[in-house]
């Protein structure tokens, strides 16, 4: 397998005006400008291979968009090297654009008034797709999702889910080497989310397209990505397999128990007893986040049974969502 | 990848335009109302012109039919900017909301791709009205129809259109730097209303402004002189085609410079 994206020590800095407060401050700003340098992306390196699906994660404002903009050639890095499919994106913007597809969950790139099939035909001409490749692609689409009812509908009249689906299909139409998906499932219902995940997965398998996925929905990550890259405040926090991430965080499991009585009070009581672990309560369960390096779940359970009559219990593995949340909040130690 | 030339862009534009028109026609009420609106706009415009010239048979030596020619000339030369570059009006909104970024990922010319999205059909009525006005005043002035005259008319109409397009491009592109470029765009649009008058009627200060600062005199006045008064053509008139091309090219570069510098708001 070959590297489709190679990024070496890229940094992107922006000059931002230090705004003063209030009206007086705004007037002062007019005359004396005080700039500070903000480092949106700080010394990031990674290589991505053809055919991978990479989850690119980070809290809001972490520098995800900036990195994507550099990969798509919209921004020039302040320093560092970046190669996408052998091109330097910002130097060969047009050539790079031919090799990539981009989807923004909230911004449709299709012609608003035109039926989908007409948009496809215009894109076919813009990207110079041959008749045969075009027909094959449409046949593939038809086999994956039922596009027939969508084809003759103007994009303007589509539901958000149909529009996102159409945008994804449009992005893959010219069989690009890489597709960037920016929050593709944002605002969609559960069944549409599942449909879109299946579609992305199938297209990746079928066409061996590299997919860079930014999302805040860990369902997307669980369904699609084997590898995740996490950045925060412009710095790379993590770049590895998703399983590795969970181990990396120690073996956490959540023990849920049900006891008669006021769960809130009991939870506080237990919290004092088990000072090592985080205890919380909702309407039904008391949850204890057990770090199995300190004590096993069974040990915790037997300790609790000495003082309480446990009526019911559940055991949960830690979810990707919780791991990611922990990383965003505490970083990687 | 083969190089994308003029033919390629023309074909793409034709396809987008055909589809766009088709979808617009499907909204019959909308289509009819905007057509009626267009007719009334033109009638109202002409009426104010007509009232003015019923009262003043000539202004600074410019007779009624000469003024009518100027009026028709400005209508025709303002058509391309209205029909083909109307999306410039939405540019500031696209830029402000961050939507503009969606235009940046296609392997074709960004300026072309952006402008091709909108074709304003309302401009076509203005075109028909303008051509009618030119033809009528042409015959009344007894200018005669020779290939040379028609060639002159065509060249100078294109020149005038290029200048108006350039003005609007430049005004619209200011939104890449300033928050509300509407006023700049609006200012240019208001000034273009003066294009239909011979600049001889203005004071020297405005004559200078309309020639060198906001060159609206090139939209109708300087080109029309070539046809109306061949004996007193100033050098500026002969230079105007060159000027038009240069100015258009400059505004295109300015627009593209702004667009490429643009990085979108955070997602």
Coordinates of C-alpha atoms in Angstrom, one line a residue:
Chain A
X1 CA 0.0 0.0 0.0
X2 CA 1.2 3.5 -0.8
X3 CA 1.0 6.7 1.2
X4 CA -1.7 8.9 -0.2
X5 CA -1.2 11.7 2.3
X6 CA 2.2 12.7 3.8
X7 CA 2.3 15.5 6.3
X8 CA 5.6 16.5 7.9
X9 CA 5.7 18.9 10.8
X10 CA 3.1 21.3 9.5
X11 CA 2.3 24.4 11.4
X12 CA -0.3 27.1 10.6
X13 CA -0.3 30.5 12.3
X14 CA -2.9 33.2 12.0
X15 CA -2.5 36.8 12.9
X16 CA -5.4 37.8 15.1
X17 CA -6.4 41.2 16.3
X18 CA -6.4 41.5 20.1
X19 CA -9.8 43.2 20.5
X20 CA -10.3 45.5 23.4
X21 CA -13.5 45.6 25.4
X22 CA -16.4 48.0 25.0
X23 CA -17.0 50.9 22.6
X24 CA -13.9 52.8 23.8
X25 CA -11.8 49.7 23.2
X26 CA -13.2 49.4 19.6
X27 CA -12.3 53.0 18.9
X28 CA -8.8 52.4 20.2
X29 CA -8.6 49.3 18.0
X30 CA -9.1 51.5 15.0
X31 CA -6.0 53.5 15.7
X32 CA -3.6 51.1 17.3
X33 CA -3.7 47.6 16.3
X34 CA -2.4 45.0 18.6
X35 CA -1.9 41.6 16.9
X36 CA -1.1 38.3 18.4
X37 CA -0.1 35.2 16.6
X38 CA -2.4 32.2 17.1
X39 CA -1.0 28.8 16.3
X40 CA -4.0 26.9 15.0
X41 CA -2.0 23.8 13.9
X42 CA 1.2 23.1 15.8
X43 CA 3.8 20.7 14.3
X44 CA 1.6 17.9 13.1
X45 CA 2.9 14.9 11.2
X46 CA 1.1 11.9 9.8
X47 CA 0.9 9.6 6.9
X48 CA -2.3 8.1 5.6
X49 CA -2.4 5.1 3.2
X50 CA -4.6 4.6 0.2
X51 CA -7.9 3.0 1.2
X52 CA -7.8 3.9 4.9
X53 CA -10.7 5.4 6.8
X54 CA -9.3 7.8 9.3
X55 CA -11.4 9.5 12.0
X56 CA -10.0 12.9 12.6
X57 CA -11.2 14.1 15.9
X58 CA -10.9 16.9 18.3
X59 CA -13.0 19.3 20.3
X60 CA -14.4 22.4 18.6
X61 CA -11.7 24.8 17.6
X62 CA -9.0 22.2 17.9
X63 CA -7.6 22.9 14.4
X64 CA -9.3 20.2 12.4
X65 CA -10.8 22.5 9.8
X66 CA -7.5 24.2 9.4
X67 CA -5.7 20.9 8.7
X68 CA -8.4 19.9 6.3
X69 CA -8.1 23.2 4.5
X70 CA -4.4 22.7 4.2
X71 CA -4.9 19.2 2.8
X72 CA -7.4 20.5 0.2
X73 CA -5.1 23.4 -0.8
X74 CA -7.2 26.3 0.5
X75 CA -4.6 27.3 3.1
X76 CA -0.9 27.3 2.8
X77 CA 0.9 26.0 5.8
X78 CA 3.2 28.5 7.6
X79 CA 5.9 25.8 7.8
X80 CA 6.2 22.1 7.1
X81 CA 5.6 19.8 4.2
X82 CA 2.4 18.4 2.9
X83 CA 1.8 16.0 0.0
X84 CA -1.6 14.8 -1.1
X85 CA -1.4 12.1 -3.9
X86 CA 2.1 13.4 -4.7
X87 CA 0.9 17.0 -5.1
X88 CA 1.6 20.0 -3.0
X89 CA -2.0 21.0 -2.5
X90 CA -1.7 24.8 -2.3
X91 CA 0.6 24.9 -5.3
X92 CA -1.5 22.7 -7.5
X93 CA -4.9 23.6 -6.3
X94 CA -6.8 22.6 -9.4
X95 CA -4.9 19.4 -9.9
X96 CA -5.4 18.5 -6.3
X97 CA -9.1 19.3 -6.6
X98 CA -9.4 16.7 -9.4
X99 CA -8.1 14.0 -7.0
X100 CA -10.3 14.8 -4.0
X101 CA -13.9 15.0 -3.0
X102 CA -15.2 17.1 -0.2
X103 CA -18.5 17.0 1.7
X104 CA -19.6 19.4 4.4
X105 CA -22.5 18.1 6.4
X106 CA -24.2 21.5 6.6
X107 CA -23.3 23.0 3.2
X108 CA -24.6 21.4 0.0
X109 CA -22.3 21.8 -2.9
X110 CA -24.9 20.8 -5.4
X111 CA -26.9 23.1 -7.6
X112 CA -29.8 24.1 -5.5
X113 CA -32.5 24.4 -8.2
X114 CA -31.4 21.4 -10.3
X115 CA -32.5 17.8 -10.1
X116 CA -29.7 15.6 -8.8
X117 CA -29.1 13.8 -12.1
X118 CA -28.5 17.1 -13.8
X119 CA -26.0 18.1 -11.1
X120 CA -24.3 14.7 -11.7
X121 CA -24.1 15.4 -15.4
X122 CA -22.5 18.8 -14.9
X123 CA -20.0 17.3 -12.5
X124 CA -19.3 14.6 -15.0
X125 CA -18.2 17.3 -17.5
X126 CA -16.3 19.3 -14.9
X127 CA -14.2 16.4 -13.8
X128 CA -14.0 14.8 -17.3
X129 CA -15.5 11.5 -16.3
X130 CA -16.0 9.1 -19.2
X131 CA -19.4 7.9 -20.1
X132 CA -18.6 4.3 -19.1
X133 CA -17.2 5.3 -15.7
X134 CA -20.2 7.5 -15.1
X135 CA -22.7 4.7 -16.0
X136 CA -20.8 2.2 -13.8
X137 CA -20.8 4.6 -10.9
X138 CA -24.5 5.2 -11.2
X139 CA -25.1 1.4 -11.3
X140 CA -22.9 1.0 -8.2
X141 CA -24.9 3.8 -6.4
X142 CA -28.2 2.1 -7.4
X143 CA -27.0 -1.2 -5.9
X144 CA -26.0 0.5 -2.6
X145 CA -28.8 2.9 -2.1
X146 CA -32.1 3.4 -3.9
X147 CA -31.2 6.5 -5.8
X148 CA -33.8 6.3 -8.5
X149 CA -36.4 8.5 -6.6
X150 CA -33.7 11.0 -5.7
X151 CA -32.3 11.5 -9.2
X152 CA -35.2 13.6 -10.5
X153 CA -35.8 15.6 -7.4
X154 CA -34.4 19.2 -7.2
X155 CA -31.9 19.4 -4.4
X156 CA -33.9 22.3 -2.9
X157 CA -36.8 20.0 -2.2
X158 CA -34.8 17.2 -0.5
X159 CA -34.7 16.5 3.2
X160 CA -31.4 17.1 5.0
X161 CA -30.8 13.3 5.0
X162 CA -31.4 13.0 1.2
X163 CA -29.3 16.0 0.6
X164 CA -26.3 14.7 2.6
X165 CA -26.7 11.4 0.8
X166 CA -26.6 13.2 -2.5
X167 CA -23.7 15.3 -1.6
X168 CA -21.7 12.1 -0.6
X169 CA -22.6 10.5 -3.9
X170 CA -21.6 13.6 -5.8
X171 CA -18.2 13.7 -4.0
X172 CA -17.4 10.1 -5.0
X173 CA -18.7 10.5 -8.6
X174 CA -15.3 11.2 -10.2
X175 CA -13.8 8.4 -8.3
X176 CA -11.4 10.6 -6.3
X177 CA -8.4 9.1 -4.4
X178 CA -9.5 10.9 -1.2
X179 CA -12.8 12.0 0.1
X180 CA -13.0 14.5 3.0
X181 CA -16.2 14.2 5.0
X182 CA -16.8 17.0 7.5
X183 CA -19.5 15.9 10.0
X184 CA -21.5 14.0 7.4
X185 CA -24.1 12.8 9.8
X186 CA -24.8 16.0 11.7
X187 CA -28.5 16.6 12.3
X188 CA -29.7 13.3 10.8
X189 CA -32.0 10.7 12.3
X190 CA -30.8 7.4 13.5
X191 CA -31.8 5.4 10.4
X192 CA -30.4 7.9 8.0
X193 CA -27.1 7.9 10.0
X194 CA -26.9 4.2 9.7
X195 CA -27.7 4.4 5.9
X196 CA -24.9 7.0 5.4
X197 CA -22.4 5.0 7.4
X198 CA -23.1 1.9 5.4
X199 CA -22.8 3.8 2.1
X200 CA -19.4 5.4 3.1
X201 CA -18.1 2.0 4.2
X202 CA -19.3 0.3 1.0
X203 CA -17.8 3.0 -1.3
X204 CA -14.5 2.8 0.6
X205 CA -14.5 -1.0 0.1
X206 CA -15.6 -0.9 -3.5
X207 CA -13.4 1.9 -4.8
X208 CA -10.6 1.7 -2.3
X209 CA -11.1 5.4 -1.6
X210 CA -9.3 7.0 1.3
X211 CA -11.7 8.7 3.6
X212 CA -10.8 11.4 6.1
X213 CA -13.8 11.8 8.5
X214 CA -14.2 14.6 11.0
X215 CA -17.1 14.1 13.3
X216 CA -18.3 14.6 16.8
X217 CA -20.5 11.5 16.6
X218 CA -18.7 8.5 18.1
X219 CA -21.2 6.3 16.4
X220 CA -19.6 7.3 13.1
X221 CA -16.2 6.5 14.5
X222 CA -17.2 3.1 15.8
X223 CA -19.0 2.2 12.6
X224 CA -16.3 3.3 10.2
X225 CA -12.8 4.0 11.5
X226 CA -10.1 1.6 12.5
X227 CA -7.6 4.4 13.0
X228 CA -8.2 7.7 14.7
X229 CA -6.2 10.8 15.0
X230 CA -7.0 13.3 17.8
X231 CA -5.8 16.8 17.9
X232 CA -6.4 19.5 20.4
X233 CA -5.2 23.1 20.6
X234 CA -3.4 22.4 17.3
X235 CA -1.3 19.6 18.8
X236 CA -1.5 16.0 17.9
X237 CA -2.7 14.0 20.9
X238 CA -3.2 10.6 19.5
X239 CA -2.7 8.7 16.3
X240 CA -3.3 4.9 16.4
X241 CA -5.9 2.1 16.3
X242 CA -9.1 2.6 18.1
X243 CA -8.7 -0.6 20.2
X244 CA -5.3 0.6 21.3
X245 CA -6.9 3.8 22.6
X246 CA -9.1 1.9 25.0
X247 CA -6.3 -0.2 26.4
X248 CA -4.1 2.8 26.6
X249 CA -6.6 4.3 29.0
X250 CA -6.4 1.4 31.4
X251 CA -9.0 -1.1 31.7
X252 CA -12.1 0.8 32.7
X253 CA -15.5 -0.8 33.0
X254 CA -18.7 0.6 34.3
X255 CA -20.5 -1.3 37.0
X256 CA -24.1 -0.4 37.4
X257 CA -26.1 -1.5 40.4
X258 CA -29.6 -1.1 41.7
X259 CA -30.3 -0.8 45.4
X260 CA -33.6 0.1 47.2
X261 CA -33.6 3.6 48.7
X262 CA -32.6 7.1 47.5
X263 CA -30.0 6.5 44.8
X264 CA -28.5 10.0 45.1
X265 CA -27.8 9.6 48.8
X266 CA -26.6 6.0 48.4
X267 CA -24.3 7.1 45.6
X268 CA -22.7 9.7 47.9
X269 CA -22.2 7.1 50.6
X270 CA -20.6 4.7 48.2
X271 CA -18.5 7.4 46.8
X272 CA -17.0 8.0 50.2
X273 CA -16.3 4.3 50.7
X274 CA -14.8 3.8 47.2
X275 CA -12.7 6.9 47.0
X276 CA -10.7 5.5 44.1
X277 CA -13.6 5.3 41.7
X278 CA -16.0 7.8 40.2
X279 CA -19.6 7.1 41.4
X280 CA -22.7 8.7 39.9
X281 CA -26.4 8.1 40.0
X282 CA -29.3 8.5 37.6
X283 CA -33.0 7.6 38.1
X284 CA -32.4 3.9 37.9
X285 CA -28.8 3.0 38.4
X286 CA -25.8 3.8 40.5
X287 CA -22.8 3.7 38.2
X288 CA -19.2 3.1 39.3
X289 CA -16.4 3.5 36.9
X290 CA -14.0 0.8 37.9
X291 CA -10.3 0.9 37.0
X292 CA -9.4 -2.7 36.9
X293 CA -5.8 -2.1 37.6
X294 CA -6.8 -0.9 41.1
X295 CA -9.5 -3.5 41.9
X296 CA -11.5 -5.9 39.9
X297 CA -15.2 -5.5 39.4
X298 CA -15.8 -8.6 41.5
X299 CA -13.9 -7.2 44.4
X300 CA -15.9 -4.0 44.2
X301 CA -19.1 -5.9 44.0
X302 CA -18.4 -8.1 47.0
X303 CA -17.3 -5.1 49.1
X304 CA -20.6 -3.5 48.3
X305 CA -22.6 -6.6 49.0
X306 CA -21.4 -6.5 52.6
X307 CA -23.3 -3.3 53.2
X308 CA -26.1 -3.2 50.7
X309 CA -28.7 -5.5 49.3
X310 CA -28.0 -5.3 45.5
X311 CA -31.2 -6.0 43.6
X312 CA -29.8 -5.9 40.1
X313 CA -26.6 -5.3 38.3
X314 CA -25.1 -4.5 34.8
X315 CA -21.6 -4.4 33.5
X316 CA -20.6 -2.0 30.7
X317 CA -17.4 -1.7 28.7
X318 CA -16.2 1.8 28.3
X319 CA -17.5 3.4 25.1
X320 CA -15.4 5.2 22.6
X321 CA -17.4 8.3 23.5
X322 CA -16.3 8.1 27.1
X323 CA -12.7 7.6 26.1
X324 CA -12.7 10.5 23.7
X325 CA -14.4 12.7 26.3
X326 CA -11.7 11.8 28.8
X327 CA -9.0 12.7 26.3
X328 CA -10.7 16.1 25.5
X329 CA -11.0 16.9 29.2
X330 CA -7.8 15.5 30.6
X331 CA -5.5 15.0 27.6
X332 CA -3.2 12.0 27.2
X333 CA -0.9 11.3 30.1
Chain B
X1 CA -5.4 16.0 -17.3
X2 CA -5.9 17.9 -20.4
X3 CA -6.0 21.7 -20.3
X4 CA -9.4 23.3 -20.0
X5 CA -9.8 25.9 -22.6
X6 CA -12.5 28.3 -23.7
X7 CA -14.6 25.6 -25.4
X8 CA -14.7 23.6 -22.2
X9 CA -16.0 26.5 -20.2
X10 CA -18.5 27.5 -22.8
X11 CA -19.9 24.0 -22.9
X12 CA -20.2 23.8 -19.1
X13 CA -21.8 27.2 -19.0
X14 CA -24.3 26.2 -21.6
X15 CA -25.3 23.1 -19.7
X16 CA -25.7 24.9 -16.4
X17 CA -27.6 27.7 -18.1
X18 CA -30.0 25.3 -20.0
X19 CA -30.8 23.5 -16.7
X20 CA -31.2 26.7 -14.8
X21 CA -33.6 28.1 -17.3
X22 CA -35.6 24.9 -17.4
X23 CA -36.0 24.9 -13.7
X24 CA -36.9 28.6 -13.7
X25 CA -39.6 28.1 -16.3
X26 CA -41.2 25.4 -14.2
X27 CA -42.2 28.1 -11.7
X28 CA -44.7 29.8 -13.9
X29 CA -46.1 32.4 -11.6
X30 CA -42.6 33.5 -10.6
X31 CA -41.6 33.6 -14.2
X32 CA -44.6 35.7 -15.3
X33 CA -44.4 38.1 -12.4
X34 CA -40.7 38.8 -12.9
X35 CA -41.3 39.3 -16.6
X36 CA -44.1 41.8 -15.9
X37 CA -41.9 43.5 -13.3
X38 CA -39.1 43.7 -15.8
X39 CA -41.3 45.4 -18.4
X40 CA -42.6 48.0 -15.9
X41 CA -39.1 48.8 -14.8
X42 CA -38.1 49.5 -18.3
X43 CA -41.2 51.6 -19.0
X44 CA -40.7 53.6 -15.9
X45 CA -37.0 54.2 -16.7
X46 CA -37.9 55.3 -20.2
X47 CA -40.7 57.5 -19.0
X48 CA -38.5 59.6 -16.7
X49 CA -36.1 60.0 -19.5
X50 CA -38.8 61.0 -21.9
X51 CA -40.4 63.6 -19.5
X52 CA -37.0 65.1 -19.0
X53 CA -36.4 65.5 -22.8
X54 CA -39.8 66.8 -23.6
X55 CA -39.0 69.8 -21.5
X56 CA -35.4 70.3 -22.6
X57 CA -35.1 69.6 -26.3
X58 CA -31.3 69.6 -26.1
X59 CA -28.8 69.4 -23.3
X60 CA -25.4 71.0 -24.0
X61 CA -25.9 70.5 -27.7
X62 CA -27.1 66.9 -27.3
X63 CA -30.3 66.4 -29.1
X64 CA -33.2 64.1 -28.2
X65 CA -32.3 61.2 -30.5
X66 CA -28.7 61.4 -29.6
X67 CA -29.6 61.1 -25.9
X68 CA -32.0 58.3 -26.8
X69 CA -29.1 56.5 -28.4
X70 CA -27.0 57.0 -25.4
X71 CA -29.8 55.6 -23.2
X72 CA -30.3 52.5 -25.4
X73 CA -26.5 52.0 -25.5
X74 CA -26.2 52.1 -21.7
X75 CA -29.1 49.6 -21.4
X76 CA -27.5 47.1 -23.8
X77 CA -24.0 47.5 -22.2
X78 CA -25.4 46.9 -18.8
X79 CA -27.1 43.6 -19.8
X80 CA -24.1 41.3 -19.5
X81 CA -23.3 42.4 -16.0
X82 CA -26.9 41.9 -15.0
X83 CA -27.4 38.5 -16.6
X84 CA -24.0 36.8 -16.2
X85 CA -22.5 38.4 -13.1
X86 CA -25.5 38.7 -10.8
X87 CA -24.0 36.3 -8.3
X88 CA -21.6 39.1 -7.3
X89 CA -24.5 40.5 -5.3
X90 CA -24.5 37.4 -3.1
X91 CA -20.8 37.2 -2.7
X92 CA -20.6 39.1 0.6
X93 CA -23.3 36.8 2.1
X94 CA -21.4 33.7 1.0
X95 CA -18.2 35.1 2.4
X96 CA -19.6 36.3 5.6
X97 CA -21.4 33.0 6.4
X98 CA -18.4 30.9 5.4
X99 CA -20.4 29.3 2.6
X100 CA -18.0 30.6 0.0
X101 CA -15.6 27.8 0.8
X102 CA -17.8 25.3 -1.0
X103 CA -16.8 26.9 -4.3
X104 CA -13.1 26.3 -3.7
X105 CA -12.9 22.5 -4.3
X106 CA -13.7 22.2 -8.0
X107 CA -10.9 21.6 -10.5
X108 CA -12.1 24.6 -12.6
X109 CA -11.6 28.3 -12.5
X110 CA -13.1 29.6 -9.3
X111 CA -14.3 32.9 -10.7
X112 CA -16.1 31.1 -13.6
X113 CA -17.5 28.5 -11.3
X114 CA -18.9 31.1 -8.9
X115 CA -20.4 33.3 -11.5
X116 CA -21.9 30.4 -13.6
X117 CA -24.2 29.5 -10.7
X118 CA -26.6 32.3 -11.4
X119 CA -28.0 33.6 -14.6
X120 CA -30.4 36.5 -14.2
X121 CA -33.0 36.2 -16.8
X122 CA -34.5 39.6 -16.1
X123 CA -31.6 41.2 -17.9
X124 CA -32.9 39.9 -21.2
X125 CA -35.9 42.3 -21.3
X126 CA -33.5 45.1 -20.8
X127 CA -31.5 43.8 -23.7
X128 CA -34.4 43.7 -26.0
X129 CA -35.6 47.2 -24.9
X130 CA -32.1 48.6 -25.4
X131 CA -31.6 47.1 -28.8
X132 CA -35.0 48.5 -29.8
X133 CA -34.0 52.0 -28.6
X134 CA -30.7 51.9 -30.4
X135 CA -32.3 50.8 -33.6
X136 CA -35.0 53.5 -33.4
X137 CA -32.7 56.3 -32.6
X138 CA -30.2 55.0 -35.2
X139 CA -32.8 55.3 -37.9
X140 CA -34.0 58.7 -36.7
X141 CA -30.5 60.0 -36.7
X142 CA -30.0 58.6 -40.2
X143 CA -26.6 57.1 -39.3
X144 CA -26.8 54.5 -42.1
X145 CA -26.0 50.8 -41.9
X146 CA -22.5 49.9 -43.0
X147 CA -20.5 46.9 -41.9
X148 CA -17.9 49.3 -40.4
X149 CA -20.6 51.1 -38.3
X150 CA -22.0 47.8 -37.0
X151 CA -18.5 46.6 -36.2
X152 CA -17.9 49.8 -34.3
X153 CA -21.1 49.4 -32.4
X154 CA -20.3 45.8 -31.5
X155 CA -16.8 46.6 -30.3
X156 CA -17.8 49.5 -28.2
X157 CA -20.8 47.7 -26.7
X158 CA -18.4 44.9 -25.6
X159 CA -16.0 47.5 -24.3
X160 CA -18.7 49.3 -22.3
X161 CA -19.9 45.9 -20.9
X162 CA -16.4 44.9 -19.8
X163 CA -16.0 48.2 -17.9
X164 CA -19.3 47.8 -16.1
X165 CA -18.5 44.2 -15.2
X166 CA -15.0 45.2 -14.0
X167 CA -16.5 47.9 -11.8
X168 CA -18.9 45.4 -10.2
X169 CA -16.3 42.7 -9.8
X170 CA -14.0 45.1 -8.0
X171 CA -16.8 46.4 -5.8
X172 CA -18.0 42.9 -4.9
X173 CA -14.5 41.6 -4.2
X174 CA -14.1 44.2 -1.4
X175 CA -16.1 41.9 0.7
X176 CA -13.0 39.7 1.1
X177 CA -11.5 42.4 3.2
X178 CA -14.4 44.4 4.7
X179 CA -17.4 43.2 6.6
X180 CA -20.2 45.0 4.7
X181 CA -19.4 45.5 1.1
X182 CA -23.0 46.1 0.2
X183 CA -22.4 49.9 0.3
X184 CA -19.5 49.7 -2.1
X185 CA -21.6 47.6 -4.5
X186 CA -24.6 49.9 -4.1
X187 CA -22.5 53.0 -4.7
X188 CA -21.2 51.6 -8.0
X189 CA -24.7 50.7 -9.0
X190 CA -26.0 54.1 -8.2
X191 CA -23.2 55.8 -10.2
X192 CA -24.0 53.7 -13.2
X193 CA -27.3 55.5 -13.5
X194 CA -25.3 58.5 -14.6
X195 CA -23.8 56.6 -17.4
X196 CA -26.7 57.4 -19.7
X197 CA -25.9 61.1 -19.7
X198 CA -23.2 62.8 -21.8
X199 CA -20.5 63.8 -19.3
X200 CA -20.3 67.1 -21.0
X201 CA -23.2 68.2 -18.9
X202 CA -21.4 67.6 -15.6
X203 CA -18.9 70.0 -13.9
X204 CA -15.2 69.5 -14.5
X205 CA -14.8 67.8 -11.1
X206 CA -17.4 65.2 -11.9
X207 CA -16.1 64.8 -15.4
X208 CA -12.7 63.9 -14.0
X209 CA -14.3 61.5 -11.5
X210 CA -16.4 59.8 -14.0
X211 CA -13.5 59.3 -16.4
X212 CA -10.6 58.4 -14.1
X213 CA -12.0 57.4 -10.7
X214 CA -15.3 55.7 -11.3
X215 CA -15.0 55.4 -15.1
X216 CA -18.7 55.2 -15.9
X217 CA -18.3 57.7 -18.8
X218 CA -16.8 54.7 -20.6
X219 CA -20.1 52.8 -20.3
X220 CA -22.0 54.9 -22.8
X221 CA -20.5 58.3 -23.4
X222 CA -17.0 57.8 -24.8
X223 CA -18.0 54.7 -26.9
X224 CA -21.1 56.5 -28.3
X225 CA -19.2 59.5 -29.5
X226 CA -17.4 57.2 -32.0
X227 CA -20.7 56.5 -33.6
X228 CA -22.6 59.7 -33.1
X229 CA -20.0 62.3 -33.7
X230 CA -17.1 60.8 -35.7
X231 CA -15.6 64.2 -36.3
X232 CA -15.0 65.0 -32.6
X233 CA -13.8 61.7 -31.1
X234 CA -11.4 62.2 -28.2
X235 CA -8.4 60.0 -27.8
X236 CA -10.0 58.4 -24.8
X237 CA -12.7 56.9 -26.9
X238 CA -10.3 55.1 -29.1
X239 CA -8.4 53.9 -26.1
X240 CA -11.5 52.6 -24.4
X241 CA -11.5 49.1 -25.8
X242 CA -7.9 48.6 -24.5
X243 CA -8.9 50.2 -21.3
X244 CA -12.0 47.9 -21.0
X245 CA -10.0 44.7 -21.5
X246 CA -7.3 45.9 -19.0
X247 CA -9.8 47.0 -16.5
X248 CA -11.7 43.7 -16.7
X249 CA -8.5 41.7 -16.4
X250 CA -7.4 43.8 -13.4
X251 CA -10.8 43.3 -11.6
X252 CA -10.6 39.6 -12.3
X253 CA -7.2 39.4 -10.7
X254 CA -8.3 41.5 -7.8
X255 CA -11.4 39.2 -7.3
X256 CA -9.2 36.0 -7.5
X257 CA -6.6 37.4 -5.2
X258 CA -9.3 38.1 -2.6
X259 CA -10.9 34.7 -3.1
X260 CA -7.6 32.7 -2.8
X261 CA -6.6 34.7 0.2
X262 CA -9.9 33.8 1.8
X263 CA -9.9 30.9 4.1
X264 CA -13.4 30.7 5.3
X265 CA -14.7 31.0 8.9
X266 CA -14.2 28.1 11.2
X267 CA -16.4 25.2 10.4

